[in-house]
Amino acid sequence: MSKISHCISIGDMKALARKKIPSVMFDYIDGGAEDERTLNWNRNAFEKYEFIPRVLRDVSEIDLSAKVQGRPLKLPLIAAPTGMSCMFHYRGEKAVAKAVHKAGGAYTLSAVGTTSIEDIAACSDGPKFFQIYVWHNKAMVQDFILRSRQQGYDGLMLAVDLATLGKRERDIRNGHGRPNLLKLKTGLSALSKPAWLYHYLTQPKWRMANMTAHLPHGALAVKVIDEVNEQFSATVDWKDAAALCKQWNGPFILKGIQCVEDAVKAAEIGATGIVISNHGGRQLDGAPATLDLLPEVVEAVGTDLEVLIDGGIMRGADVIKAIALGAKSVLVGRAYLYGLAAGGQAGVYRVFEILKDEMTRVMQLIGCTSIKALDSSYIRLRNSF
């Protein structure tokens, strides 16, 4: 298999991505914290559920449309914020945003992206969010908010699960955080990936594109990564989140909610949405699988705020299960990064094409014609659980 058109599953795209980019970069996409238990729990949680199909229904027309934070989507899919996307393909975040919007989903730009708030706004006019942190450098945070508002972003997504960085052992072994070792490891693993290496050598160097006015060296990633990591604050609390929510005064989502108590607090401070997320298993190894939390969180918050979810979604069936359990939409991260690594914008679009096809087929086979009609009556825990 050498072409993205031959990929019929996200697993195929993952295999192709492994062939296309250096192992150092592939591990960054694929890995999790410590023993990667939570990473695997996220994925395995979907296996606990089985569908309850209805038959003899007219399922010739399937409506996959959804509405997230007031914005209509053709698909209930949001591209999760992922940092440093140019590591995987030289077109980076622009390729992702264009592909996601063409497919009918929404895009989220990470604060640590390699493309600026302005450049994403210019490249596509689809629904978009900006993912932000409460950092030590308050001026930088204020700058992000102002620019996001000026560029017409549909909402802010505050990441709340990074009081400190998780121990991502694959990355540590590959030299992340140690520039000289990372450069050596990347160089060695890139020798067998000539296309990736060519673009790495001929394209502009990776920059923290949203921080060029706030960091030295033109925000060159290899020179300022330690300074960026030092911005994460262990002092951030609910007052900080509430203040940011009030200042933005628009759609405001907390990403990284991992218990019912915090979901309720998010509603109390005025958030309009949450993402049940453990950072794809990249932070606390031993955090619960996100799908396991979903039903009780939905029950606790009712209609007070929109509940979104990420983690482990590799099939259209996973999306349908999450929505049946109460999620308004889902975020995908690793899945589209595999597509980006495998084939740039076309690879990302193919990932969303695969998910759309799988979602449509599942809806037809369970006898449900609309995402809006999907509920827990179409799903149940398997007897073994």
Coordinates of C-alpha atoms in Angstrom, one line a residue:
M1 CA 0.0 0.0 0.0
S2 CA 1.6 3.3 -1.1
K3 CA -1.3 5.6 -1.9
I4 CA -3.8 7.3 0.4
S5 CA -6.6 6.3 -2.0
H6 CA -5.8 2.7 -1.0
C7 CA -6.5 3.4 2.6
I8 CA -9.9 2.1 3.6
S9 CA -9.5 2.5 7.4
I10 CA -7.7 4.8 9.8
G11 CA -5.5 1.8 10.6
D12 CA -4.4 1.7 7.0
M13 CA -3.6 5.5 7.2
K14 CA -1.6 4.9 10.4
A15 CA 0.5 2.2 8.6
L16 CA 1.1 4.5 5.7
A17 CA 2.1 7.4 8.0
R18 CA 4.7 5.1 9.7
K19 CA 6.3 4.7 6.3
K20 CA 6.3 8.3 5.3
I21 CA 7.8 10.2 8.3
P22 CA 10.8 9.6 10.6
S23 CA 10.2 7.3 13.6
V24 CA 10.8 10.2 15.9
M25 CA 7.9 12.1 14.5
F26 CA 5.6 9.0 14.3
D27 CA 6.2 8.3 17.9
Y28 CA 5.2 11.8 18.8
I29 CA 1.8 11.2 17.1
D30 CA 1.3 7.7 18.3
G31 CA 2.7 7.6 21.9
G32 CA 1.2 8.4 25.3
A33 CA 2.4 8.9 28.8
E34 CA 4.4 6.3 30.8
D35 CA 3.0 2.8 30.2
E36 CA 0.3 4.1 27.9
R37 CA -2.5 2.5 29.9
T38 CA -4.9 5.4 29.5
L39 CA -4.1 5.7 25.8
N40 CA -5.2 2.1 25.4
W41 CA -8.1 2.4 27.7
N42 CA -9.5 5.2 25.5
R43 CA -9.5 2.9 22.6
N44 CA -10.7 -0.2 24.4
A45 CA -13.7 1.6 26.0
F46 CA -15.6 1.5 22.7
E47 CA -15.4 -2.2 22.6
K48 CA -17.5 -2.4 25.8
Y49 CA -20.6 -1.3 23.8
E50 CA -22.7 -3.0 21.2
F51 CA -25.4 -1.5 19.0
I52 CA -29.1 -2.4 19.2
P53 CA -30.1 -2.3 15.5
R54 CA -33.6 -1.6 14.1
V55 CA -34.6 -3.1 10.8
L56 CA -37.2 -2.6 8.1
R57 CA -36.8 1.2 8.2
D58 CA -36.2 3.5 5.3
V59 CA -32.6 4.5 5.7
S60 CA -32.0 5.7 2.2
E61 CA -31.2 9.2 3.4
I62 CA -28.9 9.7 6.4
D63 CA -28.4 13.1 8.0
L64 CA -25.0 13.5 9.8
S65 CA -25.3 17.2 10.4
A66 CA -24.8 18.7 13.9
K67 CA -24.5 22.0 15.6
V68 CA -21.6 22.8 17.9
Q69 CA -21.5 26.1 19.8
G70 CA -24.1 27.5 17.5
R71 CA -22.3 26.7 14.3
P72 CA -23.8 24.2 11.9
L73 CA -21.6 21.3 10.8
K74 CA -22.2 18.8 8.0
L75 CA -20.4 16.2 10.1
P76 CA -20.3 15.9 13.9
L77 CA -16.5 16.1 13.8
I78 CA -14.0 18.7 15.1
A79 CA -10.3 18.6 14.5
A80 CA -8.7 18.6 17.9
P81 CA -5.9 21.1 18.6
T82 CA -2.5 19.5 18.0
G83 CA 0.8 21.3 18.3
M84 CA 3.6 21.5 15.8
S85 CA 1.8 20.0 12.8
C86 CA 4.5 21.0 10.4
M87 CA 6.6 18.2 12.0
F88 CA 4.4 15.7 10.1
H89 CA 3.9 17.5 6.8
Y90 CA 5.3 20.8 5.6
R91 CA 1.9 22.2 4.9
G92 CA 1.0 21.7 8.6
E93 CA -2.1 23.3 10.1
K94 CA -3.2 24.9 6.8
A95 CA -3.6 21.5 5.2
V96 CA -5.7 20.3 8.2
A97 CA -8.0 23.3 8.3
K98 CA -8.7 23.2 4.5
A99 CA -9.4 19.4 4.6
V100 CA -11.6 19.5 7.6
H101 CA -13.7 22.4 6.3
K102 CA -14.0 20.8 2.9
A103 CA -15.3 17.7 4.7
G104 CA -17.8 19.7 6.7
G105 CA -16.3 19.7 10.2
A106 CA -14.7 22.3 12.4
Y107 CA -11.1 23.1 13.1
T108 CA -9.2 24.0 16.3
L109 CA -5.9 25.7 16.1
S110 CA -3.4 25.0 18.9
A111 CA -1.6 27.9 20.6
V112 CA 1.6 26.0 20.0
G113 CA 0.9 25.5 16.3
T114 CA 3.3 26.3 13.5
T115 CA 0.7 28.4 11.7
S116 CA -0.6 31.7 12.9
I117 CA -4.2 32.7 13.9
E118 CA -4.3 35.0 11.0
D119 CA -3.0 32.5 8.4
I120 CA -5.6 29.9 9.4
A121 CA -8.4 32.5 9.1
A122 CA -7.1 33.5 5.7
C123 CA -6.9 30.0 4.3
S124 CA -10.4 28.8 5.1
D125 CA -13.6 30.4 6.3
G126 CA -15.1 27.3 7.9
P127 CA -16.0 27.0 11.7
K128 CA -12.9 27.4 13.8
F129 CA -11.8 27.6 17.4
F130 CA -8.6 28.7 19.1
Q131 CA -7.2 26.5 21.9
I132 CA -5.5 28.6 24.6
Y133 CA -3.8 28.2 27.9
V134 CA -3.6 30.4 31.0
W135 CA 0.1 31.0 30.8
H136 CA 2.6 33.0 33.0
N137 CA 3.0 35.5 30.2
K138 CA -0.3 37.3 30.5
A139 CA 0.4 39.7 27.7
M140 CA 0.7 36.8 25.3
V141 CA -2.6 35.4 26.4
Q142 CA -4.3 38.7 25.9
D143 CA -2.7 39.0 22.5
F144 CA -4.2 35.6 21.5
I145 CA -7.6 36.6 22.7
L146 CA -7.6 39.9 20.8
R147 CA -6.3 38.3 17.6
S148 CA -8.8 35.5 17.7
R149 CA -11.6 38.0 18.1
Q150 CA -10.3 40.1 15.2
Q151 CA -10.0 37.1 13.0
G152 CA -13.5 35.9 13.6
Y153 CA -12.9 32.7 15.5
D154 CA -16.1 31.0 16.7
G155 CA -14.9 30.3 20.2
L156 CA -12.0 29.7 22.7
M157 CA -11.1 26.3 23.9
L158 CA -9.1 26.5 27.2
A159 CA -6.9 23.4 27.8
V160 CA -7.1 22.7 31.6
D161 CA -5.1 19.5 31.9
L162 CA -1.6 20.7 31.7
A163 CA -0.5 21.8 35.2
T164 CA 2.6 20.0 34.1
L165 CA 3.7 18.0 31.1
G166 CA 3.0 14.2 31.2
K167 CA 5.9 11.8 31.1
R168 CA 5.8 10.8 27.4
E169 CA 8.6 8.2 27.4
R170 CA 8.7 7.6 23.7
D171 CA 9.4 11.4 23.2
I172 CA 12.0 11.5 26.0
R173 CA 13.9 8.6 24.5
N174 CA 13.8 10.3 21.1
G175 CA 15.3 13.5 22.5
H176 CA 12.3 15.8 22.8
G177 CA 13.4 18.5 25.3
R178 CA 17.1 18.0 24.4
P179 CA 17.6 19.8 21.1
N180 CA 21.0 18.2 20.2
L181 CA 19.8 14.7 20.8
L182 CA 16.5 15.3 19.0
K183 CA 18.4 16.7 16.0
L184 CA 20.6 13.6 15.9
K185 CA 17.7 11.2 16.3
T186 CA 15.6 13.0 13.8
G187 CA 18.4 13.1 11.3
L188 CA 19.2 9.4 11.6
S189 CA 15.5 8.3 11.3
A190 CA 14.9 10.7 8.4
L191 CA 17.6 9.1 6.2
S192 CA 15.1 6.5 5.0
K193 CA 12.3 9.1 4.5
P194 CA 13.7 11.2 1.6
A195 CA 10.5 13.1 0.8
W196 CA 10.0 14.2 4.4
L197 CA 13.7 15.1 4.6
Y198 CA 13.6 17.1 1.4
H199 CA 10.8 19.3 2.6
Y200 CA 12.4 19.7 6.0
L201 CA 15.6 21.0 4.4
T202 CA 14.0 23.2 1.9
Q203 CA 11.0 24.7 3.7
P204 CA 11.2 27.5 6.4
K205 CA 12.2 26.3 9.8
W206 CA 9.4 25.5 12.3
R207 CA 8.3 28.4 14.4
M208 CA 5.8 28.9 17.2
A209 CA 3.9 31.0 14.8
N210 CA 1.6 32.7 17.3
M211 CA 4.4 33.7 19.6
T212 CA 6.8 35.5 17.3
A213 CA 6.2 38.9 19.1
H214 CA 6.7 37.4 22.5
L215 CA 9.7 35.0 22.2
P216 CA 13.3 35.5 21.1
H217 CA 15.0 34.0 18.0
G218 CA 11.9 34.7 15.9
A219 CA 10.1 31.9 18.0
L220 CA 12.2 29.2 16.2
A221 CA 10.8 26.0 17.8
V222 CA 14.1 24.3 18.3
K223 CA 15.5 27.3 20.2
V224 CA 12.4 28.3 22.3
I225 CA 10.7 25.0 23.2
D226 CA 12.0 25.1 26.8
E227 CA 10.7 28.7 27.2
V228 CA 7.3 27.6 25.9
N229 CA 7.2 24.7 28.3
E230 CA 8.0 27.0 31.2
Q231 CA 4.9 29.0 30.4
F232 CA 2.6 26.2 31.7
S233 CA 1.5 27.2 35.2
A234 CA 0.7 24.9 38.1
T235 CA -1.2 27.8 39.8
V236 CA -4.1 28.0 37.3
D237 CA -7.4 27.6 39.1
W238 CA -11.2 28.1 38.5
K239 CA -11.0 31.8 39.1
D240 CA -8.5 32.1 36.2
A241 CA -10.8 30.1 33.9
A242 CA -13.9 32.1 35.0
A243 CA -12.0 35.4 34.3
L244 CA -11.0 34.2 30.8
C245 CA -14.6 33.1 30.1
K246 CA -16.0 36.4 31.1
Q247 CA -13.4 38.3 29.1
W248 CA -14.0 36.3 25.9
N249 CA -17.8 36.7 26.3
G250 CA -18.6 34.1 23.7
P251 CA -18.5 30.4 23.1
F252 CA -16.0 29.1 25.7
I253 CA -15.1 25.4 26.0
L254 CA -13.0 23.8 28.7
K255 CA -10.9 20.9 27.3
G256 CA -9.5 18.3 29.7
I257 CA -12.5 17.6 32.0
Q258 CA -12.0 14.2 33.6
C259 CA -14.6 14.0 36.4
V260 CA -18.3 14.9 37.0
E261 CA -17.5 17.4 39.7
D262 CA -15.4 19.5 37.3
A263 CA -18.0 19.3 34.6
V264 CA -20.6 20.8 36.9
K265 CA -18.1 23.6 37.9
A266 CA -17.5 24.3 34.2
A267 CA -21.2 25.1 33.9
E268 CA -21.2 27.2 37.0
I269 CA -18.4 29.5 35.7
G270 CA -20.3 30.2 32.5
A271 CA -18.5 27.8 30.1
T272 CA -20.7 26.9 27.1
G273 CA -19.1 23.6 26.5
I274 CA -16.6 21.0 27.7
V275 CA -14.4 18.4 26.1
I276 CA -14.1 15.2 28.2
S277 CA -10.5 14.6 27.5
N278 CA -7.3 13.1 29.0
H279 CA -5.1 14.6 26.3
G280 CA -5.2 11.4 24.3
G281 CA -3.5 9.5 27.2
R282 CA -0.5 11.9 26.9
Q283 CA -0.8 13.4 30.4
L284 CA -1.8 11.3 33.4
D285 CA -1.4 7.6 32.8
G286 CA -4.2 6.1 34.8
A287 CA -6.8 8.7 34.0
P288 CA -10.1 7.2 33.1
A289 CA -11.1 6.4 29.6
T290 CA -13.2 9.3 28.3
L291 CA -16.1 7.2 27.0
D292 CA -16.5 5.7 30.4
L293 CA -17.1 9.1 31.9
L294 CA -19.4 10.4 29.2
P295 CA -22.8 9.0 30.4
E296 CA -22.5 10.3 34.0
V297 CA -21.2 13.7 32.9
V298 CA -24.1 14.1 30.5
E299 CA -26.5 13.1 33.3
A300 CA -25.0 15.6 35.7
V301 CA -24.9 18.7 33.5
G302 CA -28.1 18.1 31.5
T303 CA -28.6 20.9 29.0
D304 CA -26.5 23.4 30.9
L305 CA -23.6 23.1 28.5
E306 CA -22.5 21.1 25.4
V307 CA -20.6 17.9 26.1
L308 CA -17.9 17.0 23.6
I309 CA -15.4 14.1 23.8
D310 CA -12.1 13.0 22.4
G311 CA -9.8 10.0 22.9
G312 CA -9.4 6.8 21.0
I313 CA -11.8 7.5 18.1
M314 CA -10.6 5.5 15.1
R315 CA -13.9 4.4 13.5
G316 CA -17.1 6.0 12.4
A317 CA -18.8 3.5 14.8
D318 CA -16.9 5.1 17.7
V319 CA -18.4 8.5 16.7
I320 CA -21.9 7.0 16.7
K321 CA -21.4 5.3 20.0
A322 CA -20.2 8.6 21.6
I323 CA -23.1 10.6 20.3
A324 CA -25.6 7.9 21.3
L325 CA -24.2 8.2 24.9
G326 CA -24.8 12.0 24.9
A327 CA -21.9 13.8 23.2
K328 CA -22.9 16.6 20.8
S329 CA -19.9 16.0 18.7
V330 CA -16.4 14.4 18.9
L331 CA -12.9 15.7 18.5
V332 CA -10.3 13.6 16.5
G333 CA -6.6 14.2 16.8
R334 CA -4.4 11.2 16.1
A335 CA -6.6 10.0 13.3
Y336 CA -6.1 13.1 11.2
L337 CA -2.4 13.4 12.1
Y338 CA -1.9 10.0 10.6
G339 CA -3.6 11.3 7.4
L340 CA -1.5 14.5 7.5
A341 CA 1.7 12.5 7.8
A342 CA 0.6 10.0 5.1
G343 CA -0.5 12.6 2.5
G344 CA -0.9 16.1 3.6
Q345 CA -4.2 17.8 2.9
A346 CA -5.4 14.9 0.8
G347 CA -4.6 12.5 3.6
V348 CA -6.5 14.5 6.2
Y349 CA -9.5 14.7 3.8
R350 CA -9.4 11.0 3.2
V351 CA -9.5 10.4 7.0
F352 CA -12.7 12.4 7.3
E353 CA -14.1 10.7 4.2
I354 CA -13.5 7.3 5.8
L355 CA -15.2 8.4 9.0
K356 CA -18.1 9.8 7.1
D357 CA -18.6 6.6 5.1
E358 CA -18.4 4.5 8.3
M359 CA -20.8 6.7 10.2
T360 CA -23.3 6.6 7.3
R361 CA -23.1 2.8 7.1
V362 CA -23.5 2.3 10.8
M363 CA -26.5 4.6 10.9
Q364 CA -28.2 2.7 8.1
L365 CA -27.5 -0.7 9.8
I366 CA -28.9 0.4 13.2
G367 CA -32.0 2.0 11.5
C368 CA -31.4 5.6 12.6
T369 CA -31.7 8.3 9.9
S370 CA -30.4 11.4 11.8
I371 CA -27.7 12.2 14.3
K372 CA -30.3 14.3 16.1
A373 CA -32.5 11.2 16.6
L374 CA -29.6 9.1 17.9
D375 CA -29.8 8.3 21.6
S376 CA -28.9 5.6 24.2
S377 CA -31.7 3.3 23.0
Y378 CA -29.4 2.3 20.1
I379 CA -26.6 1.1 22.3
R380 CA -25.9 -1.0 25.4
L381 CA -23.0 -2.5 27.4
R382 CA -22.1 -6.0 26.2
N383 CA -23.0 -8.7 28.6
S384 CA -19.3 -9.5 29.3
F385 CA -19.1 -6.0 30.9

